[in-house]
PDB file of C-alpha atoms in Angstrom:
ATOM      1  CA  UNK A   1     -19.996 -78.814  31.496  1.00 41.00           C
ATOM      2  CA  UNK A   2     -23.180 -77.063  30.186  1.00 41.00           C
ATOM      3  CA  UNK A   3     -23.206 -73.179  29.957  1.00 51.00           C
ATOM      4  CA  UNK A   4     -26.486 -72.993  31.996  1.00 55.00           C
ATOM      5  CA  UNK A   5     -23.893 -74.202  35.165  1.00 67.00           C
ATOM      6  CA  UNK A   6     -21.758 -70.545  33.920  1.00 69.00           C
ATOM      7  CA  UNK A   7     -22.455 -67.305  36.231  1.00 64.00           C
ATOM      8  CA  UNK A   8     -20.695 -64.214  35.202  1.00 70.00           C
ATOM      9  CA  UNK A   9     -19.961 -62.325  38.234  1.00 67.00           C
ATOM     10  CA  UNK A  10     -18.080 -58.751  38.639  1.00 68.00           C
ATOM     11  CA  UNK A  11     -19.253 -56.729  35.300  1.00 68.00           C
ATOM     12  CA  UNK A  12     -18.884 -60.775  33.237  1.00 68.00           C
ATOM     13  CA  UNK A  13     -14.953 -60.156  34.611  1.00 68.00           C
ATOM     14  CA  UNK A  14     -14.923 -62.939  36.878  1.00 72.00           C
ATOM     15  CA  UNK A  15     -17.137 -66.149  35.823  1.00 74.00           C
ATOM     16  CA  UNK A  16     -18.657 -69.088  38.444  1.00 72.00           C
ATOM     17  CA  UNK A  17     -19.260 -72.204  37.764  1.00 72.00           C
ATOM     18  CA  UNK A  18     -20.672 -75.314  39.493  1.00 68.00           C
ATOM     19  CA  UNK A  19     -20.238 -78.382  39.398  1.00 66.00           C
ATOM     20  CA  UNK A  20     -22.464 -81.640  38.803  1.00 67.00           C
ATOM     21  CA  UNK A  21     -21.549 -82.467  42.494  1.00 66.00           C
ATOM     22  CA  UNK A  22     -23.074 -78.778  43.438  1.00 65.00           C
ATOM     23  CA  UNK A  23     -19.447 -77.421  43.766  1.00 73.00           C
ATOM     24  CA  UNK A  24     -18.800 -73.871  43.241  1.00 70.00           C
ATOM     25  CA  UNK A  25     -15.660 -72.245  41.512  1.00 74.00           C
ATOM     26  CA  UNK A  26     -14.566 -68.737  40.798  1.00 70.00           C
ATOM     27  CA  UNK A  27     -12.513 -68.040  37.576  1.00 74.00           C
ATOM     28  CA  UNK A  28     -10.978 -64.670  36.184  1.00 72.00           C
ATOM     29  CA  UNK A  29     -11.604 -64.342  32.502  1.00 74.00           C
ATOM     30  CA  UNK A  30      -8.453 -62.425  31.485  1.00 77.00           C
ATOM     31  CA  UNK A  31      -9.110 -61.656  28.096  1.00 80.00           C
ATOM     32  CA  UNK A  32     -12.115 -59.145  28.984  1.00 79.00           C
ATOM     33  CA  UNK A  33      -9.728 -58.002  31.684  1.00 76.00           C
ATOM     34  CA  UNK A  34      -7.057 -57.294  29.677  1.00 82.00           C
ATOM     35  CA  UNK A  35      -9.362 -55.617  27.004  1.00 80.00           C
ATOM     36  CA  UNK A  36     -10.998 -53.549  29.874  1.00 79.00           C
ATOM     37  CA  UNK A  37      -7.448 -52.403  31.412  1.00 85.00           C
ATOM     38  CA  UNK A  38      -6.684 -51.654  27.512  1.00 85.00           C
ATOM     39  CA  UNK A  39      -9.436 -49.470  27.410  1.00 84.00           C
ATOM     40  CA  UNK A  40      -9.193 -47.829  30.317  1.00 85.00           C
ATOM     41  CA  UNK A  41      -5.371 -46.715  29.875  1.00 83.00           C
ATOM     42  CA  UNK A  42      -6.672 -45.620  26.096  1.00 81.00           C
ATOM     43  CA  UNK A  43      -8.866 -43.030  28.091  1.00 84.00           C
ATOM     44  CA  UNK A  44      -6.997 -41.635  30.428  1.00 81.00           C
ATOM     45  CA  UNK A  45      -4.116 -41.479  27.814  1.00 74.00           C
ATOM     46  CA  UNK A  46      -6.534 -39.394  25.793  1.00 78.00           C
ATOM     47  CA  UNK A  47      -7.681 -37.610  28.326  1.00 78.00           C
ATOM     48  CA  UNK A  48      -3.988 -36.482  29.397  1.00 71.00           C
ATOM     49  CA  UNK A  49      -3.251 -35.689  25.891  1.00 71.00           C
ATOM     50  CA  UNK A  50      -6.338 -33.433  25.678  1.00 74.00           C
ATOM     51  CA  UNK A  51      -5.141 -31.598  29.036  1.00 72.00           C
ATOM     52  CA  UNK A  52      -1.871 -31.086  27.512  1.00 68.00           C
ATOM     53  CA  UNK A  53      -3.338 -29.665  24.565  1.00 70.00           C
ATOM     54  CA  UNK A  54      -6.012 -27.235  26.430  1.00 72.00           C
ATOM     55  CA  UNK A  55      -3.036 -26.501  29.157  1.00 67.00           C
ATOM     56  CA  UNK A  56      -0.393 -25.033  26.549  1.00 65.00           C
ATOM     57  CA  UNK A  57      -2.191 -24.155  23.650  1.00 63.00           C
ATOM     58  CA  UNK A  58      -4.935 -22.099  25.608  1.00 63.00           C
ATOM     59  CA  UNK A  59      -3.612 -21.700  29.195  1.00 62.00           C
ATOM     60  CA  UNK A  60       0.128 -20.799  28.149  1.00 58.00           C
ATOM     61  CA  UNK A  61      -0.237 -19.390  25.163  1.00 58.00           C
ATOM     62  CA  UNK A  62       1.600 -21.795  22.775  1.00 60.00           C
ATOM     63  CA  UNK A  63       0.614 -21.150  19.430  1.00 59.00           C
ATOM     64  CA  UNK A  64       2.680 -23.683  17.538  1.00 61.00           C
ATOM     65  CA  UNK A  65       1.013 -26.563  19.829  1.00 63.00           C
ATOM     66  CA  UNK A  66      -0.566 -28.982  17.913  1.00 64.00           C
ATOM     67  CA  UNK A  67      -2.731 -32.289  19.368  1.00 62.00           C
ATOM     68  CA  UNK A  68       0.510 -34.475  17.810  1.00 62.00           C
ATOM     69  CA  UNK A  69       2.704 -32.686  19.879  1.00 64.00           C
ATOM     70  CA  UNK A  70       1.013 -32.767  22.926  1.00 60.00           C
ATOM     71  CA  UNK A  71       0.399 -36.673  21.987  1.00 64.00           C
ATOM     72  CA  UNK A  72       4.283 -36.558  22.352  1.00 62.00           C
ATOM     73  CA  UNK A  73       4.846 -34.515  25.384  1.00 60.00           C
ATOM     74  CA  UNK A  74       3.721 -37.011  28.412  1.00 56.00           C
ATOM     75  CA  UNK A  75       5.974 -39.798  26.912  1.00 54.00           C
ATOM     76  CA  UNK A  76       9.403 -36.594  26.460  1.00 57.00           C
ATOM     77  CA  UNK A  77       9.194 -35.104  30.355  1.00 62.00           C
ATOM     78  CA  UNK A  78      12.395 -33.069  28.863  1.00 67.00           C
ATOM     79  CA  UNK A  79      10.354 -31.278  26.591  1.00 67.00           C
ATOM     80  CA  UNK A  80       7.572 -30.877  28.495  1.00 69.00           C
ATOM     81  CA  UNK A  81      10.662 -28.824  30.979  1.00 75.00           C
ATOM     82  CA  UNK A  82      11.404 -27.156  28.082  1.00 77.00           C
ATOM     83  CA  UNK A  83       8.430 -25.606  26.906  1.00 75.00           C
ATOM     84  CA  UNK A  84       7.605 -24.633  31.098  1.00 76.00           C
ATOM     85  CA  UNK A  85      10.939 -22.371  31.173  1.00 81.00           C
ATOM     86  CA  UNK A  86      10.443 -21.145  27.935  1.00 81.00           C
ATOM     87  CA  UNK A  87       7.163 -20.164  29.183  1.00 80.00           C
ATOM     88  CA  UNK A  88       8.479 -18.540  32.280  1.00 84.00           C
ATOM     89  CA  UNK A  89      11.004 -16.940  30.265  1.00 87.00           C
ATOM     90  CA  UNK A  90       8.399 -15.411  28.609  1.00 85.00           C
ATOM     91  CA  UNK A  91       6.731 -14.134  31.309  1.00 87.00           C
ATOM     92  CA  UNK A  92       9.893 -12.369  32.370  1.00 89.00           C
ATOM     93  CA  UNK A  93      10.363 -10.393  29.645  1.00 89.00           C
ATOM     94  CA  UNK A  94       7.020  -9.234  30.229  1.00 88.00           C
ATOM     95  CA  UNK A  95       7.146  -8.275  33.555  1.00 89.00           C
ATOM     96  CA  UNK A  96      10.873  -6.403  32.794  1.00 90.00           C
ATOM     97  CA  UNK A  97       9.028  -4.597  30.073  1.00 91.00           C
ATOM     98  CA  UNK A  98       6.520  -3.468  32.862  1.00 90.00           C
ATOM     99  CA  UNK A  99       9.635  -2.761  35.083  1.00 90.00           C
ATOM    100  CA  UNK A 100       8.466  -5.371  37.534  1.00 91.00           C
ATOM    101  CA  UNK A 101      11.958  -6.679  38.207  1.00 91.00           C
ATOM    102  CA  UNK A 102      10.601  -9.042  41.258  1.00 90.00           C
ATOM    103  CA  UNK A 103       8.675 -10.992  39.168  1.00 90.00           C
ATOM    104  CA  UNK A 104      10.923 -10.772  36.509  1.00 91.00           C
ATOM    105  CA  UNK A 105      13.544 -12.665  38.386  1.00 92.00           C
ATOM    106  CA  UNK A 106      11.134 -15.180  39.979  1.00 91.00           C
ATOM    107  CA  UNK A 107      10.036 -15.931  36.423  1.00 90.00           C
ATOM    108  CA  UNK A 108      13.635 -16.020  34.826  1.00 92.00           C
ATOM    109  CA  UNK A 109      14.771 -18.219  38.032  1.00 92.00           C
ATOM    110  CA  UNK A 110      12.127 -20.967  37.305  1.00 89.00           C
ATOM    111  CA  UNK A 111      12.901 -20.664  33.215  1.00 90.00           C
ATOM    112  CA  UNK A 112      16.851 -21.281  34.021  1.00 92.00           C
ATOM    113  CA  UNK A 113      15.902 -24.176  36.548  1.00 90.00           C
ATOM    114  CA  UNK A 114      13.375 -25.687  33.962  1.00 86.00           C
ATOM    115  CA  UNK A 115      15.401 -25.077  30.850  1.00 88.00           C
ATOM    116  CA  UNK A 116      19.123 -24.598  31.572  1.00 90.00           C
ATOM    117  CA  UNK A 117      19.656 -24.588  27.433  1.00 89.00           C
ATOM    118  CA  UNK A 118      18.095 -21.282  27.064  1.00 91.00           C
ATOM    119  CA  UNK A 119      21.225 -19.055  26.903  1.00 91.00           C
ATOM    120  CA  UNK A 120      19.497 -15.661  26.721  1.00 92.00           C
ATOM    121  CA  UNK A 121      17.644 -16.681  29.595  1.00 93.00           C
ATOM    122  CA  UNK A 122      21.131 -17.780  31.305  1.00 93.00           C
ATOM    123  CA  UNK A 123      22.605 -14.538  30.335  1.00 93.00           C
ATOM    124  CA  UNK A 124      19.586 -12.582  32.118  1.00 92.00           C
ATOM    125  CA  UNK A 125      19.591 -14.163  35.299  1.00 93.00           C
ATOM    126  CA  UNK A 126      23.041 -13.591  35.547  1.00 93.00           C
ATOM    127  CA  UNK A 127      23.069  -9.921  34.403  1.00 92.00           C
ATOM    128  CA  UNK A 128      19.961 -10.027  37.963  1.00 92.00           C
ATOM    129  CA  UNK A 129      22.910 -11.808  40.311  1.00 92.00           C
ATOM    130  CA  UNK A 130      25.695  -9.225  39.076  1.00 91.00           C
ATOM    131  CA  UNK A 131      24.841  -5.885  38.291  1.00 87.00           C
ATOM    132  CA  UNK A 132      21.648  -6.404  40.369  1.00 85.00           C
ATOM    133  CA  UNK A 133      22.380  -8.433  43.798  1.00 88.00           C
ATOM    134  CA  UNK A 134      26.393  -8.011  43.235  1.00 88.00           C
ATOM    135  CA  UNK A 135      26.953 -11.813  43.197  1.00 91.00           C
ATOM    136  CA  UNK A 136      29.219 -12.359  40.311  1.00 89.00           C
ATOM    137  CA  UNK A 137      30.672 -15.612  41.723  1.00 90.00           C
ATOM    138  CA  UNK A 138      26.559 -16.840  41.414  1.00 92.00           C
ATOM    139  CA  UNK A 139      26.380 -15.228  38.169  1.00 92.00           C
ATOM    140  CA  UNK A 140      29.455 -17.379  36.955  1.00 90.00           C
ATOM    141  CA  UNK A 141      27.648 -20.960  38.347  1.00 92.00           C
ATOM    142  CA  UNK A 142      23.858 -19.922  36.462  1.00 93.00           C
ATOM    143  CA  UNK A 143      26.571 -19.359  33.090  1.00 91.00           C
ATOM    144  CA  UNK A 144      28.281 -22.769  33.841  1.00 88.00           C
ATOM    145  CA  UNK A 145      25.105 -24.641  33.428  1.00 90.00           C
ATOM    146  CA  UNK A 146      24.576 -23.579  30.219  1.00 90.00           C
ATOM    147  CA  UNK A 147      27.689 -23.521  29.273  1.00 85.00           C
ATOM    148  CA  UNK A 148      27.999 -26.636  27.166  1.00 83.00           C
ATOM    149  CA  UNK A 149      24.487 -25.752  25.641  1.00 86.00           C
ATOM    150  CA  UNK A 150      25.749 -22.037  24.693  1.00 84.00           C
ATOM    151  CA  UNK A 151      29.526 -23.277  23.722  1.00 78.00           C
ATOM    152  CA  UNK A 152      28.859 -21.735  19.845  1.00 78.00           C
ATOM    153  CA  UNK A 153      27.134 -18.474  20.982  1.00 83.00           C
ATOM    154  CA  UNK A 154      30.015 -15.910  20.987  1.00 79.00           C
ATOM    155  CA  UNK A 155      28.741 -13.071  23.139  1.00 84.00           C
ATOM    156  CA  UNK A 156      27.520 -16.210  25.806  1.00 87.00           C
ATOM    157  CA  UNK A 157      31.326 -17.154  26.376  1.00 83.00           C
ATOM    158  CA  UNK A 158      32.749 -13.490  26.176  1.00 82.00           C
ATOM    159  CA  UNK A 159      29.594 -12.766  28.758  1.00 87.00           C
ATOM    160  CA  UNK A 160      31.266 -15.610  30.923  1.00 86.00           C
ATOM    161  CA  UNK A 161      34.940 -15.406  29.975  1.00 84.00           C
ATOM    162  CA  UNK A 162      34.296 -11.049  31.179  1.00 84.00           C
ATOM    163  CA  UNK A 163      33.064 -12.379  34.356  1.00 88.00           C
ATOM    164  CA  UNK A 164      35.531 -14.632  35.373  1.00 85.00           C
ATOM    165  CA  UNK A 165      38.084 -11.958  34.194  1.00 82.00           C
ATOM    166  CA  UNK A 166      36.044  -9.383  36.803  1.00 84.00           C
ATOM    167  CA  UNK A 167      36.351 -12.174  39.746  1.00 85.00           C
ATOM    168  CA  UNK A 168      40.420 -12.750  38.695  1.00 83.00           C
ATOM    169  CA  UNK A 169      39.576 -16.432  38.145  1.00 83.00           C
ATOM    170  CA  UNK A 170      42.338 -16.707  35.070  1.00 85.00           C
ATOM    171  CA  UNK A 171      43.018 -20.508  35.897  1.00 87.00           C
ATOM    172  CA  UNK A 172      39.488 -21.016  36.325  1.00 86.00           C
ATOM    173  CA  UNK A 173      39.002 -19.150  32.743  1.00 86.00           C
ATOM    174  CA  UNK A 174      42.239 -20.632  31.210  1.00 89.00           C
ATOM    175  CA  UNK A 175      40.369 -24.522  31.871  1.00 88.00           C
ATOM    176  CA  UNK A 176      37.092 -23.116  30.398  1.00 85.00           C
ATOM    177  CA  UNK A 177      38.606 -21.459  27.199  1.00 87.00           C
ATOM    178  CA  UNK A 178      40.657 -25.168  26.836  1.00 89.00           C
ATOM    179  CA  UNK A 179      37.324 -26.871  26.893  1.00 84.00           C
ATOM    180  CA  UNK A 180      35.183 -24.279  25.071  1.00 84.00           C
ATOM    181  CA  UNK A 181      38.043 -25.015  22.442  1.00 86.00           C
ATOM    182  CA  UNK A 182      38.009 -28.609  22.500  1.00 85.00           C
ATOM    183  CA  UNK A 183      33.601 -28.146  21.821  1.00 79.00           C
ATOM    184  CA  UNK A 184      34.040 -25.770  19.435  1.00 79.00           C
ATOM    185  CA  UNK A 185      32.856 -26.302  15.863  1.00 78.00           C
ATOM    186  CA  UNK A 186      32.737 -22.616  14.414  1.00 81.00           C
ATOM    187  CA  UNK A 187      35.955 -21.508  12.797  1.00 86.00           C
ATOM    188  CA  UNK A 188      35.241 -18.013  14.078  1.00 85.00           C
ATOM    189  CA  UNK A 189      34.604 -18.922  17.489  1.00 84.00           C
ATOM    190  CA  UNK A 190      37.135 -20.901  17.194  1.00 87.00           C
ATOM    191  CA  UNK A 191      39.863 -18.166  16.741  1.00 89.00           C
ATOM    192  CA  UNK A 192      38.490 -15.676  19.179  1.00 87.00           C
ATOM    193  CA  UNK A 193      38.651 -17.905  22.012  1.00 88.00           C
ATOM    194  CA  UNK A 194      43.004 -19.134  20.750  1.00 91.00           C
ATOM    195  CA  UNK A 195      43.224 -15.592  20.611  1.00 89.00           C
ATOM    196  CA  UNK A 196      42.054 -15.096  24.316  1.00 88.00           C
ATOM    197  CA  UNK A 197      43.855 -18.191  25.778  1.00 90.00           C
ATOM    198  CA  UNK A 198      47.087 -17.122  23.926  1.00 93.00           C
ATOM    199  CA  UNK A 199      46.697 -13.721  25.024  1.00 91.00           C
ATOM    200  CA  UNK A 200      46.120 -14.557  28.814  1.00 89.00           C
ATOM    201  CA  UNK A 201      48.977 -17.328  29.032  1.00 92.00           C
ATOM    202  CA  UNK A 202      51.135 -13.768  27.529  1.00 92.00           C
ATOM    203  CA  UNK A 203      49.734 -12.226  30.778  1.00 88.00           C
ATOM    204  CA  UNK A 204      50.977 -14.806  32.697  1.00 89.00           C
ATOM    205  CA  UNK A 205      54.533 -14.849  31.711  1.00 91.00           C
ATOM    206  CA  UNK A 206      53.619 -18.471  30.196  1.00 93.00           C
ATOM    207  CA  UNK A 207      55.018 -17.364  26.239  1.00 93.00           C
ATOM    208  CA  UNK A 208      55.348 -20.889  25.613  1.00 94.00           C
ATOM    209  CA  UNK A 209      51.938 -21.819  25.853  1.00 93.00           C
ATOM    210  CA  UNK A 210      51.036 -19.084  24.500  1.00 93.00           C
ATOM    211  CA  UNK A 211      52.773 -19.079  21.142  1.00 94.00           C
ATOM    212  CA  UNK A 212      51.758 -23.377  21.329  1.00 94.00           C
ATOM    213  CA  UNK A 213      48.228 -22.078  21.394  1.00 93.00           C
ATOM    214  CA  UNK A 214      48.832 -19.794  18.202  1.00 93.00           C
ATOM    215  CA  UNK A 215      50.387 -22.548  16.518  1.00 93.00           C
ATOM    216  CA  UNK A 216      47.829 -25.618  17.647  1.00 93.00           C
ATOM    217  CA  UNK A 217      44.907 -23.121  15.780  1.00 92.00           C
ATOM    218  CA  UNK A 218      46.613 -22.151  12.696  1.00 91.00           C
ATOM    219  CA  UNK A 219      47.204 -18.422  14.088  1.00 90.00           C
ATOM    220  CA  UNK A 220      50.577 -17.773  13.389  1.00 90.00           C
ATOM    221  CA  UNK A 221      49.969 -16.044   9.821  1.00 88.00           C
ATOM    222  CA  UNK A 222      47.626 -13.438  11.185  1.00 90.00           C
ATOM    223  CA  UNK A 223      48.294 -10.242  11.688  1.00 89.00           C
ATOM    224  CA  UNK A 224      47.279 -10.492  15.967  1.00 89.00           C
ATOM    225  CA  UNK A 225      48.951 -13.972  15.925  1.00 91.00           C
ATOM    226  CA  UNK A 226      52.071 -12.291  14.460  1.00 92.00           C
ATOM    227  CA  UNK A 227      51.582  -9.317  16.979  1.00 91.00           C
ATOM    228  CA  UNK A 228      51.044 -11.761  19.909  1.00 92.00           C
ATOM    229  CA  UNK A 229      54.585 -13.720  18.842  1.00 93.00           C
ATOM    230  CA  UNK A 230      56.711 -10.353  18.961  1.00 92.00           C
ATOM    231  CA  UNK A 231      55.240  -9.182  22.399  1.00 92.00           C
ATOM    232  CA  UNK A 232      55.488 -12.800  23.673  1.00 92.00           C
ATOM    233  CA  UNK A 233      59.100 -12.737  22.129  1.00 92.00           C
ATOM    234  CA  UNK A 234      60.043  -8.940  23.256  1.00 91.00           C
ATOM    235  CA  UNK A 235      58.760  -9.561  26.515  1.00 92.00           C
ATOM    236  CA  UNK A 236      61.650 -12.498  26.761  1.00 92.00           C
ATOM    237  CA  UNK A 237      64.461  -9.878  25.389  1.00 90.00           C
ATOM    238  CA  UNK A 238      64.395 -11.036  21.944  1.00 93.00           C
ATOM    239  CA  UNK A 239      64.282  -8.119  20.329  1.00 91.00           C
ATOM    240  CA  UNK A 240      65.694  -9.016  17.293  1.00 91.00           C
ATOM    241  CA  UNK A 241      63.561 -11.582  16.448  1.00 92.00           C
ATOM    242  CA  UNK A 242      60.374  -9.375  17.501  1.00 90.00           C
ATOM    243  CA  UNK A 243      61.103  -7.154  14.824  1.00 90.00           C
ATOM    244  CA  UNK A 244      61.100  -9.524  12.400  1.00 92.00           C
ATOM    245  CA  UNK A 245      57.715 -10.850  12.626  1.00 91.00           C
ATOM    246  CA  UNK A 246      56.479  -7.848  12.855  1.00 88.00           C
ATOM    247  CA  UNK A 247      58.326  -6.570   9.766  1.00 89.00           C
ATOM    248  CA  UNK A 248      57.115  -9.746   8.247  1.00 90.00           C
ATOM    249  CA  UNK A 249      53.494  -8.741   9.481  1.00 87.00           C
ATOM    250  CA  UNK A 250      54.260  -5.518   7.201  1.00 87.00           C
ATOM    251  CA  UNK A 251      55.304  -7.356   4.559  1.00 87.00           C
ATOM    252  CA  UNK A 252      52.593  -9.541   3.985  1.00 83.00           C
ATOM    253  CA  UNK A 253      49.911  -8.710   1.396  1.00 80.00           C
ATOM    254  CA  UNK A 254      46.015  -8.785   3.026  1.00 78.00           C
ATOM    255  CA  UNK A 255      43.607  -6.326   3.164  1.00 75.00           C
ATOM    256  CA  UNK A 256      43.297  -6.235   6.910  1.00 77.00           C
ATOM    257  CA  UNK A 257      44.120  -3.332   8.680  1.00 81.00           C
ATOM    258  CA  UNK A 258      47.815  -2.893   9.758  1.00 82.00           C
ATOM    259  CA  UNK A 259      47.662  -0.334  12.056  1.00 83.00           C
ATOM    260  CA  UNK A 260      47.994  -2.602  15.649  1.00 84.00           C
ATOM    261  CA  UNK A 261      50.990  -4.084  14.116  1.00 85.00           C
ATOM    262  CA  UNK A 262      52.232  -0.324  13.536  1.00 83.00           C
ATOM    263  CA  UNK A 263      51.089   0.740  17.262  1.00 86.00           C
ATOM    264  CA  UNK A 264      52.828  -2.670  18.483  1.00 84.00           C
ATOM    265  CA  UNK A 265      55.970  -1.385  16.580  1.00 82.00           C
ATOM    266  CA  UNK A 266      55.461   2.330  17.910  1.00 85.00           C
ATOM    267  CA  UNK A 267      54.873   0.782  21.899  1.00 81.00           C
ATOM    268  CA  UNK A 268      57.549  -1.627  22.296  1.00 81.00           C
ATOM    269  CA  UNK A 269      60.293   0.830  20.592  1.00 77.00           C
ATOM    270  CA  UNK A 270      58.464   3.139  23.610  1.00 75.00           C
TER     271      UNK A 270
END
């Protein structure tokens, strides 16, 4: 067919032709369509990217944003989250420094609901529902969704292990400390939170478990392991065997103080 029988039609898109006869067809020529749609996704890509860019670097303040980041942030909605409550986390502290407390907990509501990692921010909100609106029990649930994020940061747990203590939720905080536990990573973490499960299955009248939980972390050759095996033991009317470990405890050569095990010694012979 010659070309002079060709029509481009619809920006050269579409093409018509026609035929010897005097027949007229329409045909799509997808390669320039494709390389238009191409194009036209390129530039509103880049224009979203630039928006990012202009939005947090100038508009919220982000320093550390960069045009590769913000290349990165419509394709990572979680980070884009992120950086939002961090913002608004930001803005709280602000507005607490200016004793604006309203706005302060607006701002620290949206930072927890945007970025439940944030344990600080966790911490604050629930210090607002506690001490502020005297909702422990809501306090406890804004802790327990950052919980698993926060599982390493010691004064998170004893922030949440206190509360649930307050509320007399020990089952509640005996199931947390297990799983806290079974997270846990950091040696000294680690032993604080035996100690505390150990210590409240003593509470409980539950010496098994609580001497199991000494022995499961490698606590028994402490000095507050030992002292935690001759209450548990004393408490059962072994006496005998109470003063052993703790004149073991006495016995043993480490620089850590000795005085608990003395004031154990002093308070059960009391």
């Amino acid at each position: 067919m010659k070309e002079e029988n060709q029509y481009p039609a619809l920006l050269g898109l579409l093409q018509r032709r026609v035929s010897e006869e005097g027949e007229w067809t329409l045909e799509v020529r997808w390669r320039r369509v494709f390389a238009v749609l191409v194009a036209v996704v390129a530039l509103l890509w880049a224009c979203w990217v630039g928006f990012v860019f202009v939005f947090f670097k100038y508009a919220r303040g982000f320093d550390d944003m960069t045009v590769w980041k913000a290349v990165k942030y419509p394709t990572n909605a979680a980070l884009v989250r992120e950086k939002t409550g961090d913002y608004a986390a930001e803005k709280a502290r602000e507005y607490m420094q200016k004793g604006d407390w309203e706005n302060a907990f607006v701002s620290l509501h949206l930072a927890h609901t945007r970025n439940p990692k944030n344990a600080k921010t966790a911490q604050r909100l629930a210090e607002f529902y506690s001490a502020g609106f005297g909702k422990p029990e809501t306090a406890v649930l804004v802790l327990e969704q950052t919980l698993f994020f926060a599982k390493n940061d010691p004064d998170f747990v004893k922030t949440y292990a206190l509360l649930l203590a307050r509320l007399g939720e020990d089952e509640k905080l005996a199931a947390a400390l297990r799983k806290l536990l079974s997270y846990s990573d950091d040696r000294a973490l680690t032993v604080n939170l035996a100690f505390t499960l150990s210590k409240l299955y003593a509470a409980h009248g539950e010496y098994k478990k609580s001497n199991e939980c000494l022995r499961k972390y490698g606590l028994t050759d402490a000095l507050d392991g030992m002292e935690i095996l001759a209450r548990n033991d004393w408490a059962q009317g072994w006496e005998a065997e109470a003063l052993k470990t703790l004149e073991t405890a006495l016995n043993k050569k480490t620089q850590q103080s000795k005085l608990g095990i003395y004031a154990t010694l002093v308070e059960l012979f009391c």
